[in-house]
Short mmCIF file of C-alpha atoms in Angstrom, two decimals:
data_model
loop_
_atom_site.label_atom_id
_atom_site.label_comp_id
_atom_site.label_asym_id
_atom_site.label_seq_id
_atom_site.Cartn_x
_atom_site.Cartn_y
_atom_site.Cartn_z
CA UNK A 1 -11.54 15.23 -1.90
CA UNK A 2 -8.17 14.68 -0.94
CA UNK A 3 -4.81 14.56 -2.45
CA UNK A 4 -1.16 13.85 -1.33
CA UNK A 5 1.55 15.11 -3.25
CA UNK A 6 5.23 13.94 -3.40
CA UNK A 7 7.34 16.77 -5.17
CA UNK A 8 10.50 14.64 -5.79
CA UNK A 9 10.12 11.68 -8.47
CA UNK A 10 13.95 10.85 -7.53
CA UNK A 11 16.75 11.44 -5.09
CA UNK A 12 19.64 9.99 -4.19
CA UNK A 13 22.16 10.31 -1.23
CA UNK A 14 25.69 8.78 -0.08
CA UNK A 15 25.39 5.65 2.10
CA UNK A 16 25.36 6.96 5.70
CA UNK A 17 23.87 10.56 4.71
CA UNK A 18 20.14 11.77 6.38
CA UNK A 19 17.48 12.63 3.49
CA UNK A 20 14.29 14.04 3.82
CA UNK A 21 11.75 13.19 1.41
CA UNK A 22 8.98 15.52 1.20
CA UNK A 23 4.95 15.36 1.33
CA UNK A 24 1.74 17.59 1.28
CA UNK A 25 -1.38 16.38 1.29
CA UNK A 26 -5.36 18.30 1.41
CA UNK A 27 -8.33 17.92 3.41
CA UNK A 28 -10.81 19.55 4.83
CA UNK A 29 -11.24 16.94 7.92
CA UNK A 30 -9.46 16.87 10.99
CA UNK A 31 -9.31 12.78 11.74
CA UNK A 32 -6.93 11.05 9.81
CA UNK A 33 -3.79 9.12 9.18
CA UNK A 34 -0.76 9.57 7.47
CA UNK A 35 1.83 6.22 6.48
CA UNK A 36 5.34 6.21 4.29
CA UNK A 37 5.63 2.52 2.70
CA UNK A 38 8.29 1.39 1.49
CA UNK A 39 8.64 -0.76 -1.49
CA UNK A 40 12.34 -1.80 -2.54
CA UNK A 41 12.85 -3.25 -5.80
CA UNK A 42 11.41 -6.57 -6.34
CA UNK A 43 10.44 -6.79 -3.15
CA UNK A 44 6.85 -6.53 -0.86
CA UNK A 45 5.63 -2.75 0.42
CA UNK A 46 5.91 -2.67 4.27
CA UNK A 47 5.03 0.24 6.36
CA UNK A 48 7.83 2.46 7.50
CA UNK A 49 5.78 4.66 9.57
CA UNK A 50 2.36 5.92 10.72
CA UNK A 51 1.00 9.43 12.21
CA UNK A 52 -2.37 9.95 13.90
CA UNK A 53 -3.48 13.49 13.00
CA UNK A 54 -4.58 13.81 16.28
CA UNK A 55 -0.99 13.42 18.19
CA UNK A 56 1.32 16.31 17.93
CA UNK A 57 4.37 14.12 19.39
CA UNK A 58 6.07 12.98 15.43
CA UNK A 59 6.45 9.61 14.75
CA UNK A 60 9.95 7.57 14.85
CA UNK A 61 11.03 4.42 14.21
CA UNK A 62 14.11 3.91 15.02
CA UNK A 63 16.16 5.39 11.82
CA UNK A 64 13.09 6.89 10.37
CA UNK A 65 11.51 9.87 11.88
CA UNK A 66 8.74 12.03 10.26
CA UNK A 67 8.17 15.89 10.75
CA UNK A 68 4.13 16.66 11.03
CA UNK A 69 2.90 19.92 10.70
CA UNK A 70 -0.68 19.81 10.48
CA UNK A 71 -1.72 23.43 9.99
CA UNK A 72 1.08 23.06 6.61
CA UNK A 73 -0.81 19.80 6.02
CA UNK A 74 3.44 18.54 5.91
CA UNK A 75 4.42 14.98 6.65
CA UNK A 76 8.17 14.75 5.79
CA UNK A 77 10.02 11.49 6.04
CA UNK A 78 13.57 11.70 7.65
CA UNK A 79 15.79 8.80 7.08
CA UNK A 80 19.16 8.75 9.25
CA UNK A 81 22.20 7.33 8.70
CA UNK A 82 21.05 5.88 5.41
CA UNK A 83 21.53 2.09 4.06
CA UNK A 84 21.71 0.73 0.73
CA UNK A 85 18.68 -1.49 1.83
CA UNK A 86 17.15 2.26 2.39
CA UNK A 87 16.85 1.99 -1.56
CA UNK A 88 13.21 1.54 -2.15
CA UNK A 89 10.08 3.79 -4.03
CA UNK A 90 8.84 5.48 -0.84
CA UNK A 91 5.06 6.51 -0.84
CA UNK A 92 3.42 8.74 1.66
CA UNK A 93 -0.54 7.78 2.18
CA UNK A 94 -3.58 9.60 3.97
CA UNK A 95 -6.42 7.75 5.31
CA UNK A 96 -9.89 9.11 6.62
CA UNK A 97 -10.63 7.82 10.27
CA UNK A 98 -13.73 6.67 9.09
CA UNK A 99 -12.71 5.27 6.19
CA UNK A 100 -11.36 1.62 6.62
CA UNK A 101 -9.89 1.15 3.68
CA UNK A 102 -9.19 3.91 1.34
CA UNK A 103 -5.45 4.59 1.50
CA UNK A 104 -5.05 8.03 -1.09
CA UNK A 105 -1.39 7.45 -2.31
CA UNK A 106 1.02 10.28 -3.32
CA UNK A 107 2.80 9.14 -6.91
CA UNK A 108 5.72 8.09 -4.89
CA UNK A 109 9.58 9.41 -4.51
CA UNK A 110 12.65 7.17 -5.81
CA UNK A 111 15.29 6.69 -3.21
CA UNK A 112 18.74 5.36 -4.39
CA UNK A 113 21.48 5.19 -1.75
CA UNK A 114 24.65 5.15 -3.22
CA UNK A 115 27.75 3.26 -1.56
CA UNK B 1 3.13 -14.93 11.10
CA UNK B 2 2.94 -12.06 9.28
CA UNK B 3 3.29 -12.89 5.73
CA UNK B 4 0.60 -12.66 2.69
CA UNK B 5 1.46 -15.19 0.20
CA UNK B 6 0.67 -14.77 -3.50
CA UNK B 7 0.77 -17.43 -6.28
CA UNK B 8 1.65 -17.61 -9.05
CA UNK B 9 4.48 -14.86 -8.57
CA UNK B 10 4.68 -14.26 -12.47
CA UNK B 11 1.93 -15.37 -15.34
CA UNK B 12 1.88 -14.63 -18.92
CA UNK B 13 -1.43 -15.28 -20.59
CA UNK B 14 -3.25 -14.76 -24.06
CA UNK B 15 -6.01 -12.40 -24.25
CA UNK B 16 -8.56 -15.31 -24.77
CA UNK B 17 -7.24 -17.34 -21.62
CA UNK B 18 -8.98 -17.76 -18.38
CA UNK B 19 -6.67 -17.44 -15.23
CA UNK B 20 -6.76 -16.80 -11.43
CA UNK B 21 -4.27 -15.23 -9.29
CA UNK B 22 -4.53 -16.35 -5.59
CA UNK B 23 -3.49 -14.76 -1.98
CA UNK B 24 -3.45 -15.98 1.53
CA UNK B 25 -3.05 -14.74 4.63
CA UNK B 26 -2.85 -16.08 8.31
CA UNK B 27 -2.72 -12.92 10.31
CA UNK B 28 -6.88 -13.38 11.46
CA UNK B 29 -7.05 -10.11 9.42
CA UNK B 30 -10.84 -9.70 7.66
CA UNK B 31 -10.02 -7.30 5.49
CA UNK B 32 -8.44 -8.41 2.16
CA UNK B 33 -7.82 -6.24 -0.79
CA UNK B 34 -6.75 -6.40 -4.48
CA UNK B 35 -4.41 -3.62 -5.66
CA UNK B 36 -2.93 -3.06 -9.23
CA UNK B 37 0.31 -1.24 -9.58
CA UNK B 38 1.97 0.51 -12.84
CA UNK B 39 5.53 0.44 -12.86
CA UNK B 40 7.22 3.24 -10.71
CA UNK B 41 3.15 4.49 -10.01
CA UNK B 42 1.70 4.22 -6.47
CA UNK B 43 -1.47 1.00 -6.30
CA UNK B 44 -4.46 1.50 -7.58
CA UNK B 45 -7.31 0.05 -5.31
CA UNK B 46 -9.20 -2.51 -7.14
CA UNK B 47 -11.80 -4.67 -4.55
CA UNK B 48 -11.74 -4.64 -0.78
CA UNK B 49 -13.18 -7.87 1.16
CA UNK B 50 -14.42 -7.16 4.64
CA UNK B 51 -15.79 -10.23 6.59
CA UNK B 52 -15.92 -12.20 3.35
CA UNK B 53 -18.04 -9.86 1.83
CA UNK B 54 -17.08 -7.18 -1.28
CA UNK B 55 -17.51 -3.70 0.02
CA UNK B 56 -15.92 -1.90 -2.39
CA UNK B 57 -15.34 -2.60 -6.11
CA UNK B 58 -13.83 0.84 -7.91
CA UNK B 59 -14.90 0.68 -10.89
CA UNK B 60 -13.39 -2.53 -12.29
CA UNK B 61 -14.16 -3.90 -15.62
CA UNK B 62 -16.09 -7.38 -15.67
CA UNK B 63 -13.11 -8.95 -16.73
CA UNK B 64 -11.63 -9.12 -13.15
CA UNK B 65 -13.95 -11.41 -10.94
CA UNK B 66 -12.64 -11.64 -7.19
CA UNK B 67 -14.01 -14.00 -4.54
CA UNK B 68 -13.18 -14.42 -1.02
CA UNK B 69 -14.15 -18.25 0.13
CA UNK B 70 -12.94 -17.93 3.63
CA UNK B 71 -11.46 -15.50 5.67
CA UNK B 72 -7.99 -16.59 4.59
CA UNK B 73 -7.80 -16.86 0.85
CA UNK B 74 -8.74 -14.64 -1.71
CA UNK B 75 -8.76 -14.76 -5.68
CA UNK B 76 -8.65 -12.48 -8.74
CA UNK B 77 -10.03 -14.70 -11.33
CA UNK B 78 -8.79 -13.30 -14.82
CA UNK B 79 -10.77 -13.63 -18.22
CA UNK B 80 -10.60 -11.79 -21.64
CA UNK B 81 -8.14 -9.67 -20.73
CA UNK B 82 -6.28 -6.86 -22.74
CA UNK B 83 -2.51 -5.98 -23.20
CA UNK B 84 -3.27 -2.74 -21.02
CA UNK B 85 -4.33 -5.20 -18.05
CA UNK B 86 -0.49 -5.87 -17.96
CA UNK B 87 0.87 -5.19 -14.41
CA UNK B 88 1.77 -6.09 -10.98
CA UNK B 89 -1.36 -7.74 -8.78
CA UNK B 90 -0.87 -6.90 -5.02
CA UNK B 91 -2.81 -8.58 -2.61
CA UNK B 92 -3.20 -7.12 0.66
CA UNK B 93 -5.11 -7.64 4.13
CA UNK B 94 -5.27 -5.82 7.56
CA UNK B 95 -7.89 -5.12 10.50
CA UNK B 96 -11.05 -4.26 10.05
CA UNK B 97 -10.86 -0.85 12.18
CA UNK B 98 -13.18 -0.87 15.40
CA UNK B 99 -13.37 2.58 16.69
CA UNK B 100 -12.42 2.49 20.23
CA UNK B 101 -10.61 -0.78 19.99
CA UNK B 102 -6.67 -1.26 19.86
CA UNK B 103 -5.14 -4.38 18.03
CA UNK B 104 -2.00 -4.82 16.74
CA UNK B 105 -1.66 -3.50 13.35
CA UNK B 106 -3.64 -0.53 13.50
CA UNK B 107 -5.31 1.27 11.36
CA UNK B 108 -4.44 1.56 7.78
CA UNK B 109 -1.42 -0.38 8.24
CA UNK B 110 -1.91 -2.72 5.08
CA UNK B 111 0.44 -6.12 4.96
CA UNK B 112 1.12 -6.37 1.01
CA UNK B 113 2.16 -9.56 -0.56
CA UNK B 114 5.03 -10.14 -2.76
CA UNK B 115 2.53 -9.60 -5.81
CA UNK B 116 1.68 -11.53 -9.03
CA UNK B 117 3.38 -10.05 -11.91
CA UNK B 118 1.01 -10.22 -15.15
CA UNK B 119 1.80 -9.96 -18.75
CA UNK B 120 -0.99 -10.27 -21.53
CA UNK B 121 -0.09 -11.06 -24.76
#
């Protein structure tokens, strides 16, 4: 079965700062996806970013990067010059290539960018 | 357009009451989903709709009925429920993943709506 694990319930950083939130996961496959989504208060869960196992190039999007290491089954979220609208519950999530529809969601990491 | 649109946004109902929630999308997406969520906890998968059809239902009491008419609209129609049933209802749709196929999207990228906030009294 597997699991994704996100060690920090809560963190918070000045406006402007770069944070890294952390995130293991375990499987035994090799095919799969990895997502951070972000949901701010109040507000809809989007997807910040996505990582095919497969690639060994990380992810970025724009002010959002991730660092993938597969053999540490890692997939860290790196947020640069942070926002206040950074201030969200950020999830990490693993999908199965085969499987459609099954996001497994890590219990999620409290961001709160302070001004 | 690339927004899922839930009604009623908030709903307080007695435990005898019979309610629905409701969720639409326009993306041409045929996979629809219903998700609960806990406060500060990640969603729980409820039911996933692919093509109109249920393919997965995990494990959810009787009391939750969900239908998908077209390929647009789906429900969570709500009966008997129990204080503990209190939460957040996210709907959610995306591709149905074609291996070998590229569309925009990708896979496992879910578009959430704003969710129906539910509180049984």
């Amino acid at each position: 079965a597997q699991t994704v694990t996100q060690s920090q319930p809560e963190m918070s950083v000045q406006e402007a700062e770069t944070v890294t939130l952390s995130c293991t996961y375990d499987t035994s496959e090799n095919n799969y996806y990895l997502f951070w989504y972000k949901q701010p208060p109040s507000r809809q869960m989007i997807l910040v970013i996505r990582q095919e196992a497969y690639k060994q190039q990380n992810a970025t999007e724009n002010r959002f990067s991730v660092n993938f290491q597969k053999a540490a089954k890692s997939f860290s979220l790196k947020i640069s010059d942070s926002q206040l609208g950074d201030t969200a519950m950020y999830f990490c999530a693993f999908m199965l290539l085969d499987s459609n529809y099954q996001l497994i969601w890590g219990a999620g990491t409290k961001l709160i960018i302070k001004p | 357009d690339t927004e899922v649109t839930q009604t009623p946004k908030h709903l307080v109902m007695g435990m005898t009451n019979k309610k629905s929630l409701k969720c639409e999308q326009h993306m041409g997406h045929r996979a629809m989903y219903w998700y609960k969520q806990k406060a500060k906890k990640p969603p729980e998968l409820m039911f996933v709709y692919s093509y109109e059809k249920l393919s997965i239902n995990e494990s959810v009491p009787s009391r939750f009925s969900p239908e998908c008419p077209n390929s647009s609209l789906l429900n969570l129609h709500l009966h008997a429920l129990q204080p503990e049933d209190s939460a957040l209802y996210l709907c959610a749709s995306s591709q149905v993943v074609v291996r070998g196929t590229s569309f925009l999207g990708g896979p496992g990228e879910l578009f959430f709506g704003e969710g129906s906030r539910l509180t049984v009294l």
